[in-house]
Tab-separated table of C-alpha atoms and ligand atoms in Angstrom:
chain	number	residue	atom	x	y	z
P	1	MET	CA	-33.087	7.089	8.457
P	2	ARG	CA	-31.477	9.226	11.164
P	3	LYS	CA	-28.044	10.568	10.481
P	4	LEU	CA	-25.046	10.417	12.776
P	5	TYR	CA	-21.886	12.357	13.578
P	6	VAL	CA	-18.927	10.335	14.793
P	7	ALA	CA	-16.043	12.218	16.412
P	8	MET	CA	-12.762	10.460	17.066
P	9	VAL	CA	-10.995	11.090	20.390
P	10	GLY	CA	-7.410	10.273	21.349
P	11	LEU	CA	-3.867	11.497	21.698
P	12	PRO	CA	-1.747	11.655	18.538
P	13	ALA	CA	-0.416	8.344	17.152
P	14	ARG	CA	-3.035	6.164	18.835
P	15	GLY	CA	-4.559	4.804	15.622
P	16	LYS	CA	-7.545	7.156	15.331
P	17	SER	CA	-7.271	7.708	11.596
P	18	THR	CA	-6.919	3.994	10.890
P	19	LEU	CA	-10.021	3.272	12.932
P	20	ALA	CA	-11.857	6.174	11.291
P	21	ARG	CA	-11.049	4.727	7.853
P	22	ARG	CA	-12.174	1.276	8.961
P	23	ILE	CA	-15.473	2.709	10.179
P	24	ARG	CA	-15.976	4.539	6.890
P	25	GLU	CA	-15.082	1.468	4.826
P	26	GLY	CA	-17.225	-0.877	6.924
P	27	LEU	CA	-20.241	1.405	6.688
P	28	ILE	CA	-19.823	1.957	2.952
P	29	ALA	CA	-19.711	-1.834	2.505
P	30	GLU	CA	-23.159	-1.890	4.137
P	31	GLY	CA	-24.479	0.694	1.691
P	32	ILE	CA	-24.258	3.508	4.262
P	33	LYS	CA	-22.825	6.797	3.018
P	34	ALA	CA	-19.910	7.736	5.269
P	35	ALA	CA	-17.169	10.364	4.897
P	36	ILE	CA	-14.210	11.567	6.959
P	37	PHE	CA	-13.484	15.200	7.852
P	38	ASN	CA	-9.917	15.358	9.073
P	39	ASN	CA	-8.686	18.368	11.058
P	40	GLY	CA	-5.015	17.498	10.509
P	41	ASP	CA	-5.365	17.527	6.712
P	42	ARG	CA	-7.096	20.869	6.879
P	43	ARG	CA	-4.503	22.273	9.243
P	44	ARG	CA	-1.618	21.192	7.006
P	45	ALA	CA	-3.324	22.611	3.916
P	46	LEU	CA	-4.120	25.925	5.605
P	47	LEU	CA	-1.103	26.554	7.779
P	48	GLY	CA	1.676	24.374	6.382
P	49	THR	CA	4.817	24.109	8.454
P	50	GLU	CA	3.719	26.716	10.993
P	51	SER	CA	1.638	24.005	12.584
P	52	THR	CA	4.507	21.500	12.678
P	53	ASN	CA	6.170	23.595	15.363
P	54	PRO	CA	5.194	22.066	18.729
P	55	ASP	CA	4.557	25.508	20.226
P	56	PHE	CA	1.513	25.702	17.979
P	57	TYR	CA	-0.030	23.107	20.349
P	58	ASN	CA	0.929	24.843	23.582
P	59	PRO	CA	-2.429	25.462	25.300
P	60	ASP	CA	-1.106	28.910	26.288
P	61	ASN	CA	-0.504	29.847	22.657
P	62	LYS	CA	-3.595	31.891	21.797
P	63	ARG	CA	-2.974	31.938	18.055
P	64	GLY	CA	-2.497	28.164	17.880
P	65	ARG	CA	-5.586	27.572	20.019
P	66	GLU	CA	-7.746	29.836	17.892
P	67	ALA	CA	-6.451	28.363	14.640
P	68	ARG	CA	-7.259	24.838	15.806
P	69	GLU	CA	-10.725	25.844	16.929
P	70	MET	CA	-11.368	27.564	13.593
P	71	ILE	CA	-10.322	24.389	11.752
P	72	CYS	CA	-12.590	22.309	13.962
P	73	ARG	CA	-15.521	24.668	13.285
P	74	ARG	CA	-14.966	24.579	9.530
P	75	ASN	CA	-14.889	20.801	9.547
P	76	MET	CA	-18.071	20.710	11.607
P	77	ASP	CA	-19.709	23.013	9.031
P	78	ASP	CA	-18.565	20.776	6.193
P	79	ALA	CA	-19.763	17.664	7.984
P	80	ARG	CA	-23.195	19.202	8.589
P	81	ASP	CA	-23.463	20.341	4.939
P	82	TRP	CA	-22.500	16.907	3.743
P	83	LEU	CA	-25.152	15.217	5.888
P	84	GLY	CA	-27.615	17.789	4.556
P	85	LYS	CA	-26.753	16.764	1.016
P	86	GLY	CA	-27.546	13.086	1.538
P	87	GLY	CA	-24.662	11.677	3.613
P	88	ASP	CA	-25.478	9.270	6.457
P	89	VAL	CA	-22.490	9.234	8.815
P	90	ALA	CA	-19.960	12.084	9.039
P	91	ILE	CA	-16.738	11.108	10.813
P	92	LEU	CA	-14.746	13.961	12.363
P	93	ASP	CA	-11.173	12.833	12.743
P	94	ALA	CA	-9.126	14.853	15.246
P	95	THR	CA	-7.747	14.493	18.770
P	96	ASN	CA	-10.795	16.209	20.332
P	97	ALA	CA	-8.820	15.807	23.529
P	98	SER	CA	-10.425	18.267	25.940
P	99	ARG	CA	-13.854	18.157	27.447
P	100	ALA	CA	-14.325	21.783	26.417
P	101	ARG	CA	-13.739	20.885	22.754
P	102	ARG	CA	-16.179	18.013	22.979
P	103	ALA	CA	-18.758	20.210	24.686
P	104	LEU	CA	-18.385	22.708	21.832
P	105	MET	CA	-18.976	19.900	19.344
P	106	GLU	CA	-22.056	18.632	21.163
P	107	ALA	CA	-23.456	22.161	21.275
P	108	THR	CA	-22.716	22.821	17.586
P	109	LEU	CA	-23.622	19.485	16.044
P	110	ASN	CA	-27.052	19.411	17.633
P	111	ASP	CA	-29.112	18.441	14.603
P	112	HIS	CA	-28.183	14.737	14.770
P	113	PRO	CA	-26.750	12.466	17.476
P	114	LEU	CA	-22.999	12.707	18.054
P	115	LEU	CA	-21.026	9.626	19.013
P	116	PHE	CA	-17.459	9.965	20.342
P	117	VAL	CA	-15.144	7.068	19.521
P	118	GLU	CA	-12.045	7.085	21.697
P	119	CYS	CA	-8.969	5.262	20.501
P	120	LEU	CA	-6.546	4.103	23.201
P	121	ASN	CA	-3.206	2.414	22.698
P	122	GLU	CA	-0.972	1.758	25.675
P	123	ASP	CA	1.293	-0.824	24.021
P	124	PRO	CA	4.791	0.723	24.370
P	125	VAL	CA	6.201	-1.055	21.310
P	126	LEU	CA	3.343	0.140	19.130
P	127	LEU	CA	3.396	3.639	20.493
P	128	ASP	CA	7.084	3.923	19.823
P	129	ALA	CA	6.679	2.597	16.263
P	130	CYS	CA	3.664	4.824	15.517
P	131	ILE	CA	5.443	7.904	16.807
P	132	LYS	CA	8.528	7.139	14.701
P	133	GLN	CA	6.285	6.570	11.700
P	134	LYS	CA	4.676	9.990	12.162
P	135	THR	CA	8.055	11.670	12.100
P	136	THR	CA	8.657	10.374	8.568
P	137	LEU	CA	5.601	12.200	7.180
P	138	PRO	CA	6.100	15.072	4.695
P	139	GLU	CA	5.224	17.487	7.500
P	140	TYR	CA	8.687	16.754	8.965
P	141	ALA	CA	10.650	17.013	5.723
P	142	GLY	CA	13.608	19.241	6.508
P	143	TYR	CA	13.862	18.005	10.105
P	144	SER	CA	16.557	15.567	11.219
P	145	SER	CA	14.992	12.389	12.611
P	146	GLU	CA	16.028	13.385	16.177
P	147	ASP	CA	14.497	16.855	15.836
P	148	ALA	CA	11.331	15.448	14.278
P	149	LEU	CA	10.978	12.975	17.145
P	150	ALA	CA	11.589	15.624	19.808
P	151	SER	CA	9.103	17.950	18.122
P	152	PHE	CA	6.366	15.325	17.844
P	153	LEU	CA	6.875	14.169	21.441
P	154	LYS	CA	6.558	17.764	22.599
P	155	ARG	CA	3.307	18.083	20.632
P	156	ILE	CA	1.974	14.944	22.339
P	157	SER	CA	2.980	16.280	25.748
P	158	TYR	CA	0.929	19.444	25.146
P	159	TYR	CA	-2.071	17.334	24.219
P	160	GLU	CA	-1.562	15.262	27.360
P	161	THR	CA	-1.962	18.364	29.484
P	162	ILE	CA	-5.456	19.010	28.092
P	163	TYR	CA	-6.627	15.416	27.623
P	164	ASP	CA	-9.801	14.550	29.520
P	165	PRO	CA	-11.137	11.008	29.442
P	166	LEU	CA	-14.695	10.547	28.234
P	167	GLY	CA	-17.390	10.652	30.870
P	168	LYS	CA	-19.644	13.678	30.551
P	169	GLU	CA	-20.515	13.150	26.879
P	170	LYS	CA	-23.888	11.803	25.831
P	171	PHE	CA	-22.740	8.870	23.680
P	172	TRP	CA	-19.354	7.238	23.456
P	173	LEU	CA	-17.430	4.111	22.620
P	174	SER	CA	-13.938	3.717	24.045
P	175	VAL	CA	-11.749	1.187	22.240
P	176	ASP	CA	-8.421	-0.480	23.013
P	177	ALA	CA	-7.324	-0.252	19.388
P	178	PRO	CA	-4.550	-2.881	19.162
P	179	ALA	CA	-6.666	-5.408	21.061
P	180	ASN	CA	-9.899	-4.626	19.185
P	181	ARG	CA	-11.618	-4.478	22.553
P	182	ILE	CA	-14.306	-2.165	23.881
P	183	LEU	CA	-13.254	-0.661	27.202
P	184	SER	CA	-16.364	1.315	28.015
P	185	GLU	CA	-19.369	2.713	26.235
P	186	ARG	CA	-22.448	4.798	26.546
P	187	PRO	CA	-24.383	3.318	23.638
P	188	CYS	CA	-25.966	5.573	21.089
P	189	GLU	CA	-29.186	3.590	20.989
P	190	VAL	CA	-30.976	6.285	19.040
P	191	SER	CA	-28.764	5.630	16.016
P	192	PRO	CA	-29.370	2.680	13.698
P	193	TYR	CA	-25.658	2.809	12.800
P	194	TYR	CA	-24.352	2.243	16.319
P	195	PRO	CA	-24.360	-1.594	16.252
P	196	ALA	CA	-22.472	-1.604	12.932
P	197	ILE	CA	-19.839	0.842	14.223
P	198	ARG	CA	-19.395	-1.210	17.389
P	199	GLU	CA	-18.999	-4.352	15.331
P	200	ILE	CA	-16.437	-2.715	13.028
P	201	ALA	CA	-14.391	-1.541	16.028
P	202	VAL	CA	-14.085	-5.002	17.587
P	203	ASN	CA	-13.549	-7.087	14.466
P	204	VAL	CA	-10.059	-7.938	13.317
P	205	TRP	CA	-9.550	-6.562	9.814
P	206	VAL	CA	-6.901	-7.921	7.524
P	207	HIS	CA	-6.894	-6.330	4.112
P	208	SER	CA	-4.057	-8.372	2.727
P	209	LEU	CA	-1.609	-10.494	4.663
P	210	CYS	CA	0.997	-12.730	3.018
P	211	LEU	CA	2.352	-15.290	5.413
P	212	VAL	CA	5.690	-16.695	4.257
P	213	ARG	CA	8.076	-19.182	5.814
P	214	HIS	CA	11.799	-18.409	5.563
P	215	GLY	CA	13.739	-20.194	2.815
P	216	GLN	CA	15.733	-23.383	3.260
P	217	THR	CA	18.639	-23.429	5.755
P	218	GLU	CA	21.467	-25.867	6.375
P	219	PHE	CA	19.689	-26.883	9.602
P	220	ASN	CA	16.580	-27.774	7.586
P	221	ILE	CA	18.619	-30.143	5.417
P	222	GLN	CA	20.225	-31.755	8.453
P	223	GLY	CA	17.054	-32.014	10.514
P	224	ARG	CA	18.461	-29.686	13.172
P	225	ILE	CA	16.135	-27.446	15.146
P	226	GLY	CA	16.219	-23.839	16.320
P	227	GLY	CA	19.491	-21.896	16.262
P	228	ASP	CA	20.243	-19.007	13.976
P	229	PRO	CA	21.396	-20.585	10.703
P	230	SER	CA	21.557	-18.698	7.429
P	231	LEU	CA	19.922	-19.658	4.138
P	232	THR	CA	21.415	-22.207	1.766
P	233	ASP	CA	21.802	-21.388	-1.949
P	234	LYS	CA	18.395	-22.949	-2.453
P	235	GLY	CA	16.994	-20.792	0.352
P	236	ARG	CA	18.428	-17.650	-1.263
P	237	ALA	CA	16.935	-18.664	-4.581
P	238	GLN	CA	13.579	-19.037	-2.815
P	239	ALA	CA	13.947	-15.554	-1.357
P	240	GLU	CA	14.736	-14.149	-4.825
P	241	ALA	CA	11.773	-16.003	-6.294
P	242	LEU	CA	9.511	-14.563	-3.620
P	243	ALA	CA	10.711	-11.042	-4.439
P	244	ARG	CA	10.078	-11.634	-8.159
P	245	HIS	CA	6.636	-13.054	-7.440
P	246	MET	CA	5.714	-9.961	-5.441
P	247	LEU	CA	7.002	-7.473	-8.036
P	248	GLY	CA	4.477	-4.728	-8.664
P	249	ARG	CA	2.456	-5.606	-5.576
P	250	LYS	CA	2.132	-2.934	-2.945
P	251	ILE	CA	3.395	-4.078	0.471
P	252	GLY	CA	3.219	-1.479	3.218
P	253	TRP	CA	4.934	-3.456	5.969
P	254	VAL	CA	7.228	-6.467	6.151
P	255	PHE	CA	7.565	-8.125	9.544
P	256	THR	CA	10.320	-10.612	10.240
P	257	SER	CA	11.468	-12.450	13.330
P	258	THR	CA	14.808	-11.430	14.820
P	259	ARG	CA	16.465	-14.463	13.176
P	260	LEU	CA	18.927	-14.338	10.307
P	261	ARG	CA	16.969	-16.743	8.072
P	262	SER	CA	13.887	-14.578	8.331
P	263	HIS	CA	15.833	-11.371	7.520
P	264	GLN	CA	17.621	-13.028	4.612
P	265	THR	CA	14.328	-14.197	3.141
P	266	ALA	CA	12.886	-10.689	3.338
P	267	ALA	CA	16.008	-8.915	2.021
P	268	PRO	CA	15.516	-9.302	-1.782
P	269	LEU	CA	11.883	-8.329	-1.381
P	270	LEU	CA	12.784	-5.158	0.507
P	271	ALA	CA	15.402	-4.037	-1.999
P	272	ASP	CA	13.939	-1.253	-4.168
P	273	ARG	CA	10.919	-0.786	-1.934
P	274	PRO	CA	11.632	2.543	-0.228
P	275	ASP	CA	7.991	2.893	0.803
P	276	THR	CA	7.862	-0.408	2.647
P	277	THR	CA	8.563	-0.392	6.376
P	278	ALA	CA	10.459	-3.399	7.707
P	279	MET	CA	10.287	-4.384	11.342
P	280	ALA	CA	11.654	-7.340	13.285
P	281	LEU	CA	9.399	-8.647	16.034
P	282	GLN	CA	10.773	-11.023	18.632
P	283	GLU	CA	7.245	-12.429	18.945
P	284	PHE	CA	7.752	-14.122	15.565
P	285	ASP	CA	10.946	-15.955	16.601
P	286	GLU	CA	10.708	-19.721	16.170
P	287	LEU	CA	9.465	-22.017	18.956
P	288	TRP	CA	12.231	-21.970	21.567
P	289	ALA	CA	13.509	-25.536	22.017
P	290	GLY	CA	15.383	-24.731	25.270
P	291	ASP	CA	17.940	-27.441	26.084
P	292	CYS	CA	17.345	-28.973	22.642
P	293	GLU	CA	18.195	-25.834	20.632
P	294	GLY	CA	20.547	-26.703	17.800
P	295	MET	CA	20.125	-30.477	18.185
P	296	LEU	CA	19.208	-32.966	15.440
P	297	TYR	CA	15.802	-34.639	15.772
P	298	SER	CA	17.736	-37.952	15.718
P	299	GLU	CA	19.970	-36.811	18.609
P	300	ILE	CA	16.939	-35.879	20.642
P	301	ARG	CA	15.371	-39.287	19.903
P	302	GLU	CA	18.526	-41.086	21.022
P	303	ASN	CA	19.746	-38.948	23.906
P	304	MET	CA	16.534	-37.446	25.273
P	305	PRO	CA	13.833	-40.071	24.678
P	306	ASP	CA	11.530	-38.387	27.214
P	307	VAL	CA	11.353	-35.332	24.998
P	308	THR	CA	10.391	-37.341	21.937
P	309	ALA	CA	7.867	-39.346	23.955
P	310	GLY	CA	6.412	-36.164	25.453
P	311	ARG	CA	6.030	-34.551	22.031
P	312	ASN	CA	4.538	-37.713	20.556
P	313	ALA	CA	1.972	-37.863	23.338
P	314	ASP	CA	0.987	-34.178	23.233
P	315	LYS	CA	2.943	-32.129	20.715
P	316	TYR	CA	0.795	-29.031	21.285
P	317	GLY	CA	1.058	-28.933	25.076
P	318	TYR	CA	4.580	-30.316	25.546
P	319	ALA	CA	7.243	-27.734	26.435
P	320	TYR	CA	10.892	-28.501	25.664
P	321	PRO	CA	13.026	-28.554	28.862
P	322	ASN	CA	13.690	-24.846	29.528
P	323	GLY	CA	11.857	-24.105	26.300
P	324	GLU	CA	8.411	-23.593	24.884
P	325	SER	CA	5.342	-25.547	23.839
P	326	TYR	CA	3.027	-24.614	20.985
P	327	ALA	CA	0.518	-23.501	23.598
P	328	MET	CA	3.082	-21.055	25.020
P	329	LEU	CA	4.107	-19.936	21.546
P	330	ARG	CA	0.524	-19.063	20.710
P	331	GLU	CA	0.442	-16.330	23.330
P	332	ARG	CA	3.417	-14.415	22.049
P	333	VAL	CA	2.598	-14.975	18.373
P	334	GLN	CA	-0.856	-13.567	19.020
P	335	ARG	CA	0.713	-10.485	20.593
P	336	GLY	CA	2.996	-10.132	17.557
P	337	LEU	CA	0.122	-10.459	15.106
P	338	ARG	CA	-1.876	-7.848	16.990
P	339	ARG	CA	1.061	-5.472	16.781
P	340	ALA	CA	1.676	-6.176	13.108
P	341	LEU	CA	-1.960	-5.673	12.143
P	342	PHE	CA	-2.237	-2.486	14.141
P	343	LEU	CA	0.896	-0.982	12.604
P	344	ALA	CA	0.000	-1.981	9.065
P	345	GLY	CA	-3.488	-0.518	9.480
P	346	ASN	CA	-5.142	-0.600	6.097
P	347	SER	CA	-2.021	-1.354	4.085
P	348	PRO	CA	-0.952	-4.815	2.865
P	349	LEU	CA	1.548	-6.636	5.052
P	350	LEU	CA	3.835	-9.615	4.780
P	351	ILE	CA	5.231	-11.730	7.609
P	352	VAL	CA	8.302	-13.935	7.207
P	353	GLY	CA	7.920	-16.485	9.964
P	354	HIS	CA	9.009	-19.992	10.809
P	355	GLN	CA	7.459	-23.439	10.708
P	356	ALA	CA	5.925	-23.526	14.190
P	357	VAL	CA	5.223	-19.768	14.234
P	358	ASN	CA	3.344	-19.952	10.943
P	359	ARG	CA	1.345	-22.967	12.119
P	360	VAL	CA	0.189	-20.910	15.077
P	361	LEU	CA	-0.424	-17.787	12.966
P	362	ILE	CA	-2.662	-19.742	10.625
P	363	THR	CA	-4.763	-21.012	13.488
P	364	LEU	CA	-5.325	-17.471	14.689
P	365	PHE	CA	-7.359	-17.050	11.480
P	366	LEU	CA	-8.620	-20.554	10.815
P	367	ARG	CA	-9.871	-22.516	13.768
P	368	GLN	CA	-8.081	-25.889	14.101
P	369	ARG	CA	-8.138	-28.574	16.757
P	370	GLU	CA	-5.161	-28.030	19.074
P	371	GLU	CA	-3.760	-31.492	18.416
P	372	ASP	CA	-3.659	-30.763	14.668
P	373	VAL	CA	-1.814	-27.429	14.924
P	374	PRO	CA	1.760	-28.817	15.190
P	375	TYR	CA	1.267	-30.916	12.067
P	376	ILE	CA	0.042	-28.243	9.633
P	377	PHE	CA	2.073	-28.360	6.423
P	378	ILE	CA	4.197	-25.201	6.051
P	379	PRO	CA	6.121	-25.366	2.768
P	380	GLN	CA	9.083	-23.137	1.925
P	381	ASN	CA	8.050	-22.374	-1.652
P	382	GLN	CA	4.465	-21.277	-1.025
P	383	TYR	CA	2.801	-18.597	1.043
P	384	PHE	CA	-0.602	-18.091	2.558
P	385	GLN	CA	-2.648	-15.162	1.310
P	386	ILE	CA	-5.103	-14.014	3.968
P	387	SER	CA	-7.804	-11.388	3.697
P	388	LEU	CA	-10.503	-10.962	6.327
P	389	THR	CA	-12.951	-8.105	6.253
P	390	PRO	CA	-16.667	-8.235	6.923
P	391	ARG	CA	-17.214	-8.615	3.171
P	392	ARG	CA	-14.257	-10.735	2.161
P	393	LYS	CA	-12.782	-13.914	3.589
P	394	ILE	CA	-9.882	-15.299	1.579
P	395	PHE	CA	-7.418	-17.933	2.715
P	396	GLU	CA	-5.302	-19.447	-0.032
P	397	ARG	CA	-1.955	-21.185	-0.333
P	398	ILE	CA	-0.064	-19.813	-3.325
P	399	PRO	CA	3.173	-21.199	-4.827
P	400	TYR	CA	5.841	-18.620	-5.565
P	401	GLN	CA	8.454	-21.020	-6.861
P	402	GLU	CA	8.041	-24.347	-8.693
N	1	F6P	O1	12.835	-27.707	11.760
N	1	F6P	C1	12.633	-26.350	11.598
N	1	F6P	C2	11.861	-25.767	12.735
N	1	F6P	O2	11.553	-24.449	12.441
N	1	F6P	C3	12.603	-25.850	14.095
N	1	F6P	O3	13.469	-24.766	14.368
N	1	F6P	C4	11.463	-25.936	15.073
N	1	F6P	O4	11.839	-26.420	16.333
N	1	F6P	C5	10.543	-26.859	14.315
N	1	F6P	O5	10.652	-26.496	12.958
N	1	F6P	C6	9.104	-26.811	14.723
N	1	F6P	O6	8.434	-27.883	14.121
N	1	F6P	P1	8.122	-29.213	14.942
N	1	F6P	O7	7.318	-28.743	16.116
N	1	F6P	O8	7.325	-30.048	13.986
N	1	F6P	O9	9.400	-29.872	15.381
C-alpha cells in the first residue's frame, strides 16, 4: 500500500488541528495507521515563551523565520521516519501558509505523495470565539486577556502577510471547516487514502452531544408562549437534577440560548466546571411568535383564530404574524448547530434549548417528515444523547429525573 503525507494549511484559529485529529481518528477507525506531527507543540517545547511574542512571527525576523523552518524540517524528518517504520499516513499540522514553505515540503517529502488540506473559516462569530479560546491556552499564562488577544491578533496579521492560497501544489483539498464543505480540490488519485480523507472532511462528526430542554417555567404551567420567563421551583429542581446526573462526565462546551430559562437550566451544571466553556447563541432562541409572544394558547385561539387555523393546517410552514415558522427556525438553528459543533471540535458538548428549537435540532440528525417535526415530544426531564461518527451512531432519550 502506498503511503501518504498530509499537510494542513490555514491561518491560526481556523480549525486545522481539529480537522487533523478527525482525519487521524477516521483513518485509524479504518485500520489505517495515522499520526500527527504538530509544529506548534514542537515550537512550544523547544522555545517556550519566546515564541509567544508576536515578533517571533514577523517575516522580517530572521531568527524567528529560521527557528520555524528548523521545526518544520524536524517534523518532516520525524514524519518520514515514522512512515519508514510502518506508518501509513503522516499528518503535518502547521499553518504552512506560504507557497515557499509548501514548495520546500514538496521538495523534501518526495518519497510519497503529499496532500495539502486547507482549512478555511470565515464565520466571524466562530473566528472571534476561536481566537479568544486560543488566548486562554497555557502559552498565554501571565498575559492579561487584553494583551493575550492583542498578541495573538498580531501573530495572525503576520501570517496574513505571507499567506498564499493553494494553486501551484500538486494535490490539495480545500475545506470550509464549519460547513463541512469542499471548496476546491486537486485530487490525489494516486493515493488509496484520498477518498477516505475527503469523506472524513465533509462528514459531520458528533462525538457526544447532550440535547436538553430548559426546565419548567411559569409560562409552561400557564400555557403561555415565548417571552423570557424564569424557572419555577420544579424547573430549578430539574436543573439541579441534570447537574447531578452529569457529575463526573466531561463536558467541554455548554451552549445555551440567550434566554433566562436556558441560562438558569445550565447554571447548576456549570458550577464547579472551570474547564467547561459556556456560550449563549442567539440561534438557539425559541421560535419567535411575533405578535403572539407572551400570549396564552387559549387567547390565541379566541382572539386570533386565523393563527390557530393556520398552524392547524400547516404547523411546519406557518409563520406567526411578524414571527417565525418552523421552516424559518430550521435555518438559524442549523447555523447555530454548525457553530456549536465546530467550536466543540472533538470534545463533548451540551445544548440547553427549547421545545421548538430542540424539535428542529433533532431533525438535523434524524430525518423526519416536515409535518411531523412540530409534534415531536420534547420532555423537560429527559435529554437526547447523540453520537455520530463513521463508526458509531447513537441516538437515545435518557431520563435525568424521575
Ligand atoms: O410552550 C413552550 C414553547 O417553547 C413556546 O415558547 C413555543 O412557542 C412553543 O413551545 C413551541 O411549540 P409549539 O410549536 O408546539 O407551540
